[in-house]
PDB file of C-alpha atoms in Angstrom:
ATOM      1  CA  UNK A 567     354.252 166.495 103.460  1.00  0.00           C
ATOM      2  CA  UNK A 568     352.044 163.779 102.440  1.00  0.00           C
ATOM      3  CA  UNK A 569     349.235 166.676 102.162  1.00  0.00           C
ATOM      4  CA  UNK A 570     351.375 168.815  99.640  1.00  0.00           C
ATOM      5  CA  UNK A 571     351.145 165.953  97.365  1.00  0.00           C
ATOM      6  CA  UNK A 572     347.754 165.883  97.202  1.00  0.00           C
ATOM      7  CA  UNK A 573     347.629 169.192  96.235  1.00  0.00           C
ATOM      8  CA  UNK A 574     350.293 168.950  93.613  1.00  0.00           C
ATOM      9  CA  UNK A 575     348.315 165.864  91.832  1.00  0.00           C
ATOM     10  CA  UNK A 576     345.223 167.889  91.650  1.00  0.00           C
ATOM     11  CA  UNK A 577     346.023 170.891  90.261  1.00  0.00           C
ATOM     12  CA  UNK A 578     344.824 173.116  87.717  1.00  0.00           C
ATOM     13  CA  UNK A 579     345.379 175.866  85.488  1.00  0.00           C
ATOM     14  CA  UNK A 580     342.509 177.720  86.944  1.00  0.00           C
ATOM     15  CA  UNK A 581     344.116 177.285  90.397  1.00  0.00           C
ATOM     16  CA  UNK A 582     346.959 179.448  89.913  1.00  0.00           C
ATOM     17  CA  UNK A 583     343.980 182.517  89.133  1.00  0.00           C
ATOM     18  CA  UNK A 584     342.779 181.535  91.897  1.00  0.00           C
ATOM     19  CA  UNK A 585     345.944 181.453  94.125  1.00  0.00           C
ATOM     20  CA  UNK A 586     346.541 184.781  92.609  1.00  0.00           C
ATOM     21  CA  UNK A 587     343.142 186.496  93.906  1.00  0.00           C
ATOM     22  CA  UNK A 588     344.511 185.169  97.157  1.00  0.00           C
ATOM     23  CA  UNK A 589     347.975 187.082  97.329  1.00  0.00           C
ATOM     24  CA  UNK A 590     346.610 190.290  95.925  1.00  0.00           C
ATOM     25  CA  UNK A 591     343.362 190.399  98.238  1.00  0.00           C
ATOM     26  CA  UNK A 592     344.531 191.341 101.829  1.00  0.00           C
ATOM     27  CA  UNK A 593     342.956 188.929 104.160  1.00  0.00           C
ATOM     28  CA  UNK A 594     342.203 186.312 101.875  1.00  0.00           C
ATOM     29  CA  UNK A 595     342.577 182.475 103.299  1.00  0.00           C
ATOM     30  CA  UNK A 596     340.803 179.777 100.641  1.00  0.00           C
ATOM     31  CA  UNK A 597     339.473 180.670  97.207  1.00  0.00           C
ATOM     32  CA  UNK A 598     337.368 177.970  95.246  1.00  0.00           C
ATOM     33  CA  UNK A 599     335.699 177.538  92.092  1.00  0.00           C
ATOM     34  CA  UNK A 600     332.730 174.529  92.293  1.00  0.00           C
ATOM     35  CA  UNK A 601     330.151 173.314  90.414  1.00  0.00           C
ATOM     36  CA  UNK A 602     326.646 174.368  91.369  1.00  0.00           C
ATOM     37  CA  UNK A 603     326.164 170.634  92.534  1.00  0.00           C
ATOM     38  CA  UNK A 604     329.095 170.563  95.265  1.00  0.00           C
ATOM     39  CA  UNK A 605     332.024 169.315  93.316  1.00  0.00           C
ATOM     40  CA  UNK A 606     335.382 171.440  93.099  1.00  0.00           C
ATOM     41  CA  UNK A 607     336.851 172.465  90.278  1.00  0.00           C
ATOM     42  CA  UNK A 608     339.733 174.526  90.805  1.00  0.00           C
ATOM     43  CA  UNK A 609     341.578 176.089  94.368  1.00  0.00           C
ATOM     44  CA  UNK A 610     343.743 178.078  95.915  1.00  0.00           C
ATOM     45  CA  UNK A 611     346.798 176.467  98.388  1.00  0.00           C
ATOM     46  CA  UNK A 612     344.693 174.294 100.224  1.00  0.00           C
ATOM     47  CA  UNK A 613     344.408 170.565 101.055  1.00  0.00           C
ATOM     48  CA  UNK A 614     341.883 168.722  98.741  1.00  0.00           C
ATOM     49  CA  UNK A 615     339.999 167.538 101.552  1.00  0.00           C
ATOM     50  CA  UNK A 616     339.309 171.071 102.596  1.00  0.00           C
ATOM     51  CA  UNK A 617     338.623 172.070  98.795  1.00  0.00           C
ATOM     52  CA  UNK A 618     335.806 169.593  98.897  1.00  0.00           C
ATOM     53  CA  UNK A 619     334.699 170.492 102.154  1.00  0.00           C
ATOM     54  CA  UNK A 620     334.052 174.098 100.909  1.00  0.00           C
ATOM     55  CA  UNK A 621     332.434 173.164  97.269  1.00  0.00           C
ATOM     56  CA  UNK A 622     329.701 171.458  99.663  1.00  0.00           C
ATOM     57  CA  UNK A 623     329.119 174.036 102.416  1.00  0.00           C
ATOM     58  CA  UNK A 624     329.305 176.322  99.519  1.00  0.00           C
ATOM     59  CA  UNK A 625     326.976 174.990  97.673  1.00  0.00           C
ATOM     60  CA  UNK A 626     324.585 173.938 100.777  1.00  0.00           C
ATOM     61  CA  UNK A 627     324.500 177.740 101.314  1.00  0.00           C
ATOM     62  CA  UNK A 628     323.286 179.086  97.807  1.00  0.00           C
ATOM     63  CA  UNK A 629     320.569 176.722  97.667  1.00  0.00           C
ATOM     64  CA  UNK A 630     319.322 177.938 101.256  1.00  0.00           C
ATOM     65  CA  UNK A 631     319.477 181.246  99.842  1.00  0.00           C
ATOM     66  CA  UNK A 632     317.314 180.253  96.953  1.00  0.00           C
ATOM     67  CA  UNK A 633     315.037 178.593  99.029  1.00  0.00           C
ATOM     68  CA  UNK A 634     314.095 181.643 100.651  1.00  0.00           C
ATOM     69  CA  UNK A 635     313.297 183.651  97.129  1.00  0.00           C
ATOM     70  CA  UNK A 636     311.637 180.936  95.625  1.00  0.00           C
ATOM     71  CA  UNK A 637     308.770 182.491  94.130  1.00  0.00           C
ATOM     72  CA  UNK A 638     310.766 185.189  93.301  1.00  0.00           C
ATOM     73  CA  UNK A 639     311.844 186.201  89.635  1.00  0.00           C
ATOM     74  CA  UNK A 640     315.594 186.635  88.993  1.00  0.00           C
ATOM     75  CA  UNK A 641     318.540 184.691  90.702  1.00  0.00           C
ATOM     76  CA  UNK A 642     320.311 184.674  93.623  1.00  0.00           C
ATOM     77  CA  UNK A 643     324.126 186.216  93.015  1.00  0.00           C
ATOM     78  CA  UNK A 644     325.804 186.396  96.551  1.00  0.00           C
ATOM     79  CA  UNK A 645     325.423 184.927 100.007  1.00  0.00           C
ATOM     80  CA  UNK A 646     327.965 186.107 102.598  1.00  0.00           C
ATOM     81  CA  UNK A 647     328.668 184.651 106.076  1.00  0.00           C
ATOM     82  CA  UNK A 648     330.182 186.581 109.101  1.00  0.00           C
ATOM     83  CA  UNK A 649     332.014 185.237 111.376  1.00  0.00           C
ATOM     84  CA  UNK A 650     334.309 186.466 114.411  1.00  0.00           C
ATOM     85  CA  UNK A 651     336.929 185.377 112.632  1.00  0.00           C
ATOM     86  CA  UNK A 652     336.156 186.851 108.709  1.00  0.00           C
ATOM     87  CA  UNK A 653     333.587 185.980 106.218  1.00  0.00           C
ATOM     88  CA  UNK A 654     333.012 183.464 103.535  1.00  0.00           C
ATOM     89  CA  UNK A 655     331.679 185.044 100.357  1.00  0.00           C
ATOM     90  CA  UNK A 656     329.703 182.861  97.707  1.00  0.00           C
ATOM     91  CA  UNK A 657     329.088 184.157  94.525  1.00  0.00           C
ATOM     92  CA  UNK A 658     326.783 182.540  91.606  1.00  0.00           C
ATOM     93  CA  UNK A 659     329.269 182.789  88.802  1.00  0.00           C
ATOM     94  CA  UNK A 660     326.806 180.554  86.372  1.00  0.00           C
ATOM     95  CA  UNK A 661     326.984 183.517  83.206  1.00  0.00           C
ATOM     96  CA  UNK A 662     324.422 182.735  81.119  1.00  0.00           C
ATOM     97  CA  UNK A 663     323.676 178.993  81.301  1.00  0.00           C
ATOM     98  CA  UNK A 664     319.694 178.498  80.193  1.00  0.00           C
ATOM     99  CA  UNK A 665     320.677 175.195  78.896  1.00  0.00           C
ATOM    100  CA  UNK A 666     319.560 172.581  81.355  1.00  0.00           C
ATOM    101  CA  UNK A 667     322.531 169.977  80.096  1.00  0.00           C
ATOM    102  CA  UNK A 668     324.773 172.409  81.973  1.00  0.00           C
ATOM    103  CA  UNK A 669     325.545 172.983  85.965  1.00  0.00           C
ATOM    104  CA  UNK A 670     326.401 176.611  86.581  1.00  0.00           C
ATOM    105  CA  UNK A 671     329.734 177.134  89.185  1.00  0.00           C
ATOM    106  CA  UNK A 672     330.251 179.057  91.914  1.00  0.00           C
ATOM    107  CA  UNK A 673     332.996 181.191  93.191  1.00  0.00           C
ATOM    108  CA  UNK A 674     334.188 181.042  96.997  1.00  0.00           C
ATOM    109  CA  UNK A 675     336.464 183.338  99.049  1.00  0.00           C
ATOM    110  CA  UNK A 676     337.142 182.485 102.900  1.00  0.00           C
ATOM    111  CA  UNK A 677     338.634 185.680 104.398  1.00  0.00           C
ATOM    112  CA  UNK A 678     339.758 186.506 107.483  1.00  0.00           C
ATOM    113  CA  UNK A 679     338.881 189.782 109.696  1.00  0.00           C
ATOM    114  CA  UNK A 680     341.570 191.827 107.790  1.00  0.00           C
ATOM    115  CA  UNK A 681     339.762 191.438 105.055  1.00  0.00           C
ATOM    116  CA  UNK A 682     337.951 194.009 102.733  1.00  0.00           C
ATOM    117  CA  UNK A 683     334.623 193.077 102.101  1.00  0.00           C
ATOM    118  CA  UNK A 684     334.104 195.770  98.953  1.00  0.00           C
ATOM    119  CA  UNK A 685     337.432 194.682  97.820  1.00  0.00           C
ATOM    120  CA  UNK A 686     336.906 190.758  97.737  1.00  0.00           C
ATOM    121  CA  UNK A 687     333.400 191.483  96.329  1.00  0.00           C
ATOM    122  CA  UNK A 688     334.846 193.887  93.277  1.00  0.00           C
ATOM    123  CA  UNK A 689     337.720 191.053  92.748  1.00  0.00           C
ATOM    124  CA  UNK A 690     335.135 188.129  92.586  1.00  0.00           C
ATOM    125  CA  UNK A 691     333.149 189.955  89.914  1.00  0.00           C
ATOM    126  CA  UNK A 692     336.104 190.857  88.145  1.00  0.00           C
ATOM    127  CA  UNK A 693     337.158 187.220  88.032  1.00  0.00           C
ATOM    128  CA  UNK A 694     333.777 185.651  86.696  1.00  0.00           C
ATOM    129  CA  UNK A 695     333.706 188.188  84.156  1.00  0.00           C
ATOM    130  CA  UNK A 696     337.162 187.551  83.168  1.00  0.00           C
ATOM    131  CA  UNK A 697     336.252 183.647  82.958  1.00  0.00           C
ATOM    132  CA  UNK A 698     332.640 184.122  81.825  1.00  0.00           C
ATOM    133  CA  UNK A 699     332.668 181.596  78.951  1.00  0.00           C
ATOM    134  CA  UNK A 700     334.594 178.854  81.181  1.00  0.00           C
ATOM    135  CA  UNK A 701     332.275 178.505  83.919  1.00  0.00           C
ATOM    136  CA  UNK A 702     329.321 176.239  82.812  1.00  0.00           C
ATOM    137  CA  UNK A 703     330.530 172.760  83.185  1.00  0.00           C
ATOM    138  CA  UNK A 704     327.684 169.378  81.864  1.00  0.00           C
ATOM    139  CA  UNK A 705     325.661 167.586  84.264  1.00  0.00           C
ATOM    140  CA  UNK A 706     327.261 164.200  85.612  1.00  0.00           C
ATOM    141  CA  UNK A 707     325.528 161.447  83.116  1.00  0.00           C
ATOM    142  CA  UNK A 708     324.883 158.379  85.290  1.00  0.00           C
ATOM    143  CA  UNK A 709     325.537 155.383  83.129  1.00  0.00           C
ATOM    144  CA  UNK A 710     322.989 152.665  82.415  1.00  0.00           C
ATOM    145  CA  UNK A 711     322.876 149.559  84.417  1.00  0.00           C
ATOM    146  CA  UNK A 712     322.902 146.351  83.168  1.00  0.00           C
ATOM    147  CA  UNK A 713     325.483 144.723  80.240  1.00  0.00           C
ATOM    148  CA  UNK A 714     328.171 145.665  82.180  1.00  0.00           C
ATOM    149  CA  UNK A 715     328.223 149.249  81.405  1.00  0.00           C
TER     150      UNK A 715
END
C-alpha cells in the first residue's frame, strides 16, 4: 500500500496521457516522459522509484546512441532495446529546442513480447506531436554559494 501512495503524491496531469498510451497499446508495461538530463516528469502506474530508475537508463541510452554519430549532422530520434522478454523504446521528443536555456525530454515505452513494435512506434510519435509545445523544460540553475543562498 505504502507504494500506491507514492504514486498518488506524485502525480500529474501528463500521467494520465501517459497511462492512457498504456491501456490502448497491447503489450505496453511502463510509459515515461523525462528530461533529457535523467529526471522524470510524468508516468504511467508505476512506483516512483521505478519512474526514476527508467528516466536514467533512459537517458544513459540516448546519449550512447549519440556517442556513436557524433560527427554526424542531424539528431538521434529513437533507440530501441530487445529483450526476451519485450523491448524498451526511447524516443527524442525535444521538438524544436535550439535554445540552450532549455533541456529537451524524452519519451519511454517498456513493452512486453505481445507488443507491437510499429504500433508503439506510430503511438509515441503521435503523442510528441500532440504535446510538441510542452516538452522543452529549463536547465536546473544551481544557486550561488555563499550569503546563505
Amino acid at each position: 500500500m505504502e507504494t500506491n501512495r507514492l504514486i498518488d503524491e506524485d502525480r500529474t496531469p501528463l500521467d494520465g496521457l501517459l497511462t492512457d498510451l498504456r491501456s490502448r497499446v497491447t503489450g505496453t508495461e511502463h510509459v515515461l516522459l523525462a528530461t533529457g538530463d535523467g529526471l522524470k516528469i510524468a508516468w504511467s502506474e508505476q512506483d516512483t522509484a521505478e519512474a526514476e530508475k527508467l528516466a536514467a537508463v533512459m537517458t544513459g541510452l540516448l546519449s550512447l546512441a549519440r556517442g556513436a554519430f557524433v560527427t554526424s549532422p542531424g539528431g538521434v530520434r529513437q533507440v530501441v532495446v530487445e529483450h526476451d522478454a519485450g523491448a524498451l523504446f526511447v524516443m527524442s521528443a525535444e521538438g524544436s529546442a535550439a535554445d540552450p536555456r532549455l533541456v529537451g525530454t524524452l519519451l519511454g515505452v517498456l513493452t512486453t513480447e505481445r507488443a507491437d513494435p510499429g504500433e508503439v512506434g506510430y503511438e509515441m510519435k503521435k503523442l510528441i506531436k500532440a504535446l510538441e509545445e510542452h516538452l522543452t523544460v529549463h536547465t536546473r540553475q544551481t544557486q550561488p554559494s555563499g550569503r546563505g543562498q
